[in-house]
XYZ file of C-alpha atoms in Angstrom:
370
model
C 114.113 114.187 -10.634
C 110.751 113.164 -12.135
C 107.816 112.305 -9.880
C 106.935 108.654 -9.731
C 104.120 107.992 -12.228
C 104.111 104.266 -12.309
C 101.044 102.834 -10.572
C 101.934 100.968 -7.462
C 105.059 102.989 -6.836
C 103.333 106.102 -5.521
C 103.416 105.963 -1.666
C 100.021 106.116 -0.015
C 99.290 107.385 3.492
C 99.123 104.591 6.057
C 95.862 104.254 7.971
C 96.479 104.058 11.741
C 94.241 101.586 13.501
C 92.696 102.911 16.729
C 91.557 99.985 18.767
C 89.068 100.511 21.553
C 90.104 99.289 25.017
C 88.745 95.829 25.750
C 85.453 95.826 27.587
C 87.029 93.677 30.331
C 89.667 96.356 31.026
C 87.005 99.081 31.314
C 84.921 97.004 33.703
C 88.017 96.207 35.799
C 88.904 99.891 35.973
C 85.369 100.819 37.017
C 85.553 98.191 39.736
C 89.027 98.942 41.076
C 88.836 102.753 41.233
C 85.890 102.849 43.703
C 87.534 100.097 45.774
C 90.778 102.089 45.877
C 89.004 105.299 46.899
C 86.966 103.451 49.542
C 90.174 101.908 50.916
C 91.741 105.378 51.191
C 88.629 106.647 53.003
C 88.485 103.749 55.478
C 92.210 103.172 56.022
C 93.563 106.643 55.263
C 94.943 107.127 58.773
C 96.660 103.726 58.708
C 98.179 104.465 55.303
C 99.318 107.873 56.533
C 100.950 106.345 59.634
C 102.692 103.683 57.537
C 104.342 106.329 55.367
C 105.005 108.717 58.255
C 108.786 108.202 58.068
C 108.643 109.757 54.581
C 106.722 112.929 55.457
C 107.419 113.652 59.126
C 110.557 114.274 61.150
C 111.042 113.063 64.721
C 111.336 115.627 67.530
C 114.791 116.364 68.873
C 115.983 113.520 71.123
C 115.878 113.749 74.905
C 119.015 113.936 77.032
C 118.608 110.830 79.142
C 119.581 111.074 82.814
C 120.653 107.765 84.426
C 118.543 106.612 87.357
C 120.300 104.788 90.221
C 118.341 102.845 92.797
C 118.578 99.684 94.881
C 116.895 98.649 98.104
C 118.691 99.370 101.381
C 121.030 101.938 99.805
C 121.241 105.240 101.694
C 119.726 108.411 100.211
C 123.053 110.146 100.668
C 124.739 107.587 98.426
C 121.916 107.621 95.852
C 121.969 111.424 95.616
C 125.742 111.381 95.134
C 125.477 108.785 92.347
C 123.305 111.250 90.413
C 125.735 114.110 91.005
C 123.497 115.684 93.646
C 123.814 116.142 97.413
C 121.600 115.256 100.348
C 119.262 117.942 101.713
C 118.876 118.599 105.408
C 115.089 118.301 105.100
C 112.729 116.955 102.411
C 110.872 119.123 99.915
C 107.094 119.107 99.853
C 105.552 117.276 96.880
C 102.262 118.279 95.208
C 100.749 115.634 92.942
C 98.326 117.289 90.487
C 96.080 115.304 88.112
C 93.215 116.023 85.732
C 90.759 113.238 86.525
C 88.229 111.510 84.279
C 87.084 108.046 85.416
C 90.213 106.007 86.264
C 89.155 105.112 89.818
C 91.260 101.937 90.136
C 94.454 103.574 88.907
C 93.837 106.629 91.085
C 93.594 104.390 94.141
C 96.821 102.560 93.223
C 98.547 105.887 92.518
C 97.533 107.556 95.780
C 98.222 104.474 97.942
C 101.654 104.099 96.335
C 102.638 107.769 96.647
C 100.849 108.600 99.928
C 103.936 108.534 102.207
C 105.773 111.069 100.019
C 103.073 113.488 98.828
C 102.084 116.539 100.872
C 99.000 117.400 98.783
C 96.976 115.494 96.213
C 95.427 118.091 93.904
C 92.660 116.715 91.698
C 90.457 118.513 89.190
C 87.544 116.840 87.438
C 84.900 118.149 85.062
C 81.212 117.476 84.552
C 81.856 117.013 80.806
C 84.362 115.067 78.745
C 86.944 116.706 76.484
C 84.524 115.959 73.640
C 81.709 117.904 75.328
C 79.660 114.936 76.589
C 78.057 115.341 80.055
C 79.565 112.901 82.546
C 79.339 111.782 86.154
C 81.655 113.267 88.741
C 83.354 109.941 89.373
C 85.709 111.129 92.110
C 83.118 113.234 93.938
C 80.724 110.266 94.014
C 83.396 107.881 95.388
C 84.911 109.929 98.207
C 84.637 107.087 100.713
C 87.083 105.033 98.646
C 89.708 107.738 99.143
C 88.957 108.595 102.766
C 92.523 107.577 103.728
C 93.878 110.586 101.783
C 91.157 113.227 102.203
C 93.165 115.217 104.764
C 95.807 115.649 102.044
C 93.371 116.211 99.149
C 92.370 119.432 97.402
C 89.542 118.749 94.957
C 87.551 120.967 92.648
C 85.092 120.690 89.770
C 85.734 122.381 86.453
C 82.500 123.520 84.734
C 82.823 121.900 81.331
C 81.182 122.908 78.097
C 78.487 120.706 76.575
C 78.892 120.327 72.808
C 76.034 121.799 70.745
C 74.577 119.203 68.325
C 75.845 119.835 64.822
C 78.778 122.001 65.961
C 82.427 121.067 66.442
C 84.345 121.616 69.668
C 88.090 121.067 69.521
C 88.735 118.492 72.301
C 92.353 119.602 72.633
C 91.173 123.165 73.302
C 88.756 121.967 76.009
C 91.525 119.838 77.510
C 93.913 122.814 77.488
C 91.399 125.022 79.306
C 90.884 122.427 82.021
C 94.623 122.015 82.495
C 94.930 125.813 82.716
C 92.352 125.831 85.515
C 94.704 123.626 87.538
C 97.049 126.596 88.112
C 94.571 128.464 90.327
C 93.691 125.248 92.185
C 97.367 124.685 92.971
C 97.625 128.149 94.497
C 94.558 127.393 96.621
C 96.261 124.162 97.683
C 99.111 126.226 99.167
C 101.973 125.372 96.853
C 105.105 127.500 97.376
C 108.287 128.258 95.456
C 110.727 125.400 95.915
C 108.075 122.678 96.300
C 108.025 119.776 93.836
C 105.058 119.764 91.450
C 104.231 116.545 89.598
C 102.329 117.132 86.361
C 100.942 113.868 84.994
C 97.735 112.102 84.077
C 96.159 109.652 86.522
C 97.517 106.629 84.645
C 101.091 108.023 84.630
C 102.406 106.911 88.027
C 105.900 107.926 89.205
C 107.672 105.326 91.329
C 108.178 105.930 95.066
C 111.974 105.864 94.776
C 111.731 108.587 92.099
C 109.785 110.754 94.553
C 112.309 110.110 97.339
C 115.097 111.414 95.113
C 113.026 114.509 94.255
C 112.367 115.070 97.968
C 115.810 114.589 99.384
C 118.371 115.508 96.700
C 119.781 119.003 96.247
C 120.846 119.958 92.717
C 118.113 118.253 90.714
C 117.112 120.041 87.462
C 114.283 122.594 87.887
C 112.276 120.765 85.209
C 112.635 117.226 83.941
C 110.400 114.741 82.188
C 109.886 111.333 83.764
C 110.416 108.315 81.528
C 107.703 105.793 82.357
C 107.437 102.210 81.184
C 104.351 102.077 78.985
C 101.773 99.306 79.382
C 98.506 98.738 77.508
C 95.276 97.310 79.031
C 97.179 95.887 82.039
C 100.697 95.200 83.274
C 100.572 91.980 81.222
C 101.234 93.953 78.019
C 104.432 96.056 78.294
C 104.917 98.200 75.189
C 108.167 100.149 75.618
C 109.687 103.130 77.462
C 108.127 105.750 75.178
C 106.010 107.560 77.795
C 107.565 110.984 78.498
C 104.800 113.552 79.186
C 104.909 113.257 82.975
C 107.108 115.999 84.464
C 108.608 117.027 87.793
C 109.089 120.759 88.480
C 110.667 122.757 91.236
C 107.757 125.185 91.510
C 108.628 128.773 90.613
C 107.056 132.005 89.330
C 106.919 130.769 85.728
C 105.634 127.253 86.378
C 102.462 126.471 84.406
C 100.529 123.212 84.468
C 100.964 121.538 81.084
C 101.093 118.090 79.502
C 103.548 118.779 76.686
C 107.288 118.874 76.154
C 108.944 121.394 78.455
C 112.633 120.419 78.508
C 115.159 118.157 76.799
C 115.976 116.348 80.062
C 114.296 113.045 80.884
C 114.866 110.929 84.007
C 115.139 107.253 83.043
C 112.882 104.448 84.281
C 110.918 106.641 86.679
C 107.585 104.813 86.935
C 104.662 103.272 85.055
C 102.111 104.411 82.473
C 99.147 102.025 82.108
C 96.922 103.124 79.195
C 93.311 101.899 78.975
C 93.788 99.873 82.173
C 90.123 99.553 83.146
C 88.150 96.971 85.114
C 84.975 97.043 82.981
C 84.326 97.062 79.216
C 81.950 99.991 79.688
C 84.914 102.053 80.951
C 86.809 101.340 77.739
C 83.812 102.524 75.703
C 83.540 105.671 77.802
C 87.166 106.653 77.314
C 87.131 105.844 73.590
C 84.322 108.374 73.106
C 85.414 110.881 75.755
C 89.105 111.656 75.414
C 90.875 114.004 73.019
C 91.509 111.318 70.395
C 87.865 110.211 70.155
C 88.039 110.846 66.401
C 89.915 107.535 66.178
C 86.592 105.732 66.548
C 86.021 105.462 62.814
C 83.183 102.938 62.958
C 80.461 102.084 65.443
C 81.732 98.503 65.500
C 84.848 99.751 67.329
C 82.659 100.118 70.433
C 81.381 96.538 70.308
C 81.940 94.869 73.689
C 82.980 91.578 72.108
C 85.488 93.300 69.815
C 86.993 95.289 72.706
C 87.275 92.134 74.839
C 88.938 90.229 72.006
C 91.463 93.020 71.407
C 92.302 93.298 75.114
C 93.170 89.603 75.392
C 95.148 89.592 72.130
C 96.994 92.844 72.795
C 95.634 94.428 69.602
C 94.956 98.118 69.011
C 91.413 99.229 69.894
C 91.360 101.697 67.004
C 92.954 99.432 64.390
C 95.875 101.850 64.080
C 99.529 101.412 63.253
C 102.234 102.549 65.711
C 103.106 106.250 65.596
C 106.791 105.921 64.702
C 109.257 108.012 62.715
C 111.326 105.202 61.184
C 110.321 102.132 59.195
C 112.503 100.004 61.475
C 110.572 100.977 64.620
C 107.247 100.879 62.767
C 107.739 97.327 61.529
C 109.130 96.192 64.906
C 105.992 97.349 66.736
C 103.389 96.242 64.202
C 101.002 93.512 65.310
C 99.904 92.419 68.757
C 101.741 93.456 71.928
C 103.685 90.443 73.292
C 102.451 89.153 76.638
C 104.644 89.202 79.723
C 104.348 86.770 82.641
C 106.350 89.086 84.894
C 104.743 90.948 87.773
C 108.076 92.190 89.151
C 108.954 95.870 89.733
C 105.298 96.971 89.740
C 103.528 99.221 92.279
C 103.700 97.570 95.711
C 100.047 98.324 96.498
C 99.031 96.481 93.331
C 100.924 93.354 94.369
C 99.698 93.551 97.980
C 96.124 93.655 96.650
C 96.536 91.257 93.728
C 93.089 89.673 94.227
C 91.365 93.050 94.043
C 93.297 94.120 90.933
C 93.793 90.763 89.207
C 92.534 92.307 85.934
C 95.789 94.326 85.851
C 98.074 91.311 86.254
C 99.124 88.438 83.962
C 96.190 86.170 83.124
C 93.521 88.733 83.978
C 92.511 89.978 80.537
C 88.812 88.986 80.765
C 86.653 91.944 81.770
C 82.996 92.051 82.856
C 80.744 94.385 80.841
C 80.107 96.899 83.656
């Protein structure tokens, strides 16, 4: 083979053209990247909650216990329907709550449960879980609860004021206050075999649930109480997802907690009314005081007009998505909470005093500032 000598037939290297990206593309990229990063910063929690079904697994399901009740049915028959038997005498019930500022719900709770509770045990602190000094709301409103003072054991937990510039874990402060409840219960005279209710003020067991706990032999030593969850008032029913309230037969290992303690849950056992306050100022206080205060991402979240608008629309105060473990449940619960015109099967004291508590009933979403 002879090399090609003829001019024009010798192959020449091809020059590769390297075009610069269009100026428009560069400018678009410079514009979109900061917007994307800012969106992640502002809405990171919402994005994380939306994709939660991909990165988180749900807890093990509860074993749901049926709840039988109807008016004018004997306790003997009701106990037997649950697989239990009737006791010869009722157990004592101790209702123990960590109190912040929910005066209206505390009054409804105590009036509703008064005939069945032997002791109301209440512990409040002079600081919030976030370390902010606060009024002793219960101690300064004793006259409102004079009807129950002979049954009440009250104490003050010395809170810890947050040092400016430092971080105090609100869940740790909450845990310490709940731990202090154990010694207060012993001072209140609780004994082995008594029923101890562990729940927050706004988690109210129904009277017929307490009657079963009092009178039925064979109930589980520990069971969670499934409460119907409401937001802002009983006009906005959410679902039956509230489970942290528990009923214990008090024993040597019983510790006051607000977390999962068993797989058993007693169905339809009461009401949980979150952020059910009379005044806008009370909403602001809780938003900055409770363990999830970090959800206040912007100062505008505390605007009175914004809070009022969200209450009447049934929208989330923190602009958050539902905390669900499946896309089906997440999508189903997105958006505003549907209104309900029903005021049936609510606490009797609430209905008997509808004028006083009209802000908790259908049509009462408007709240005064303070």
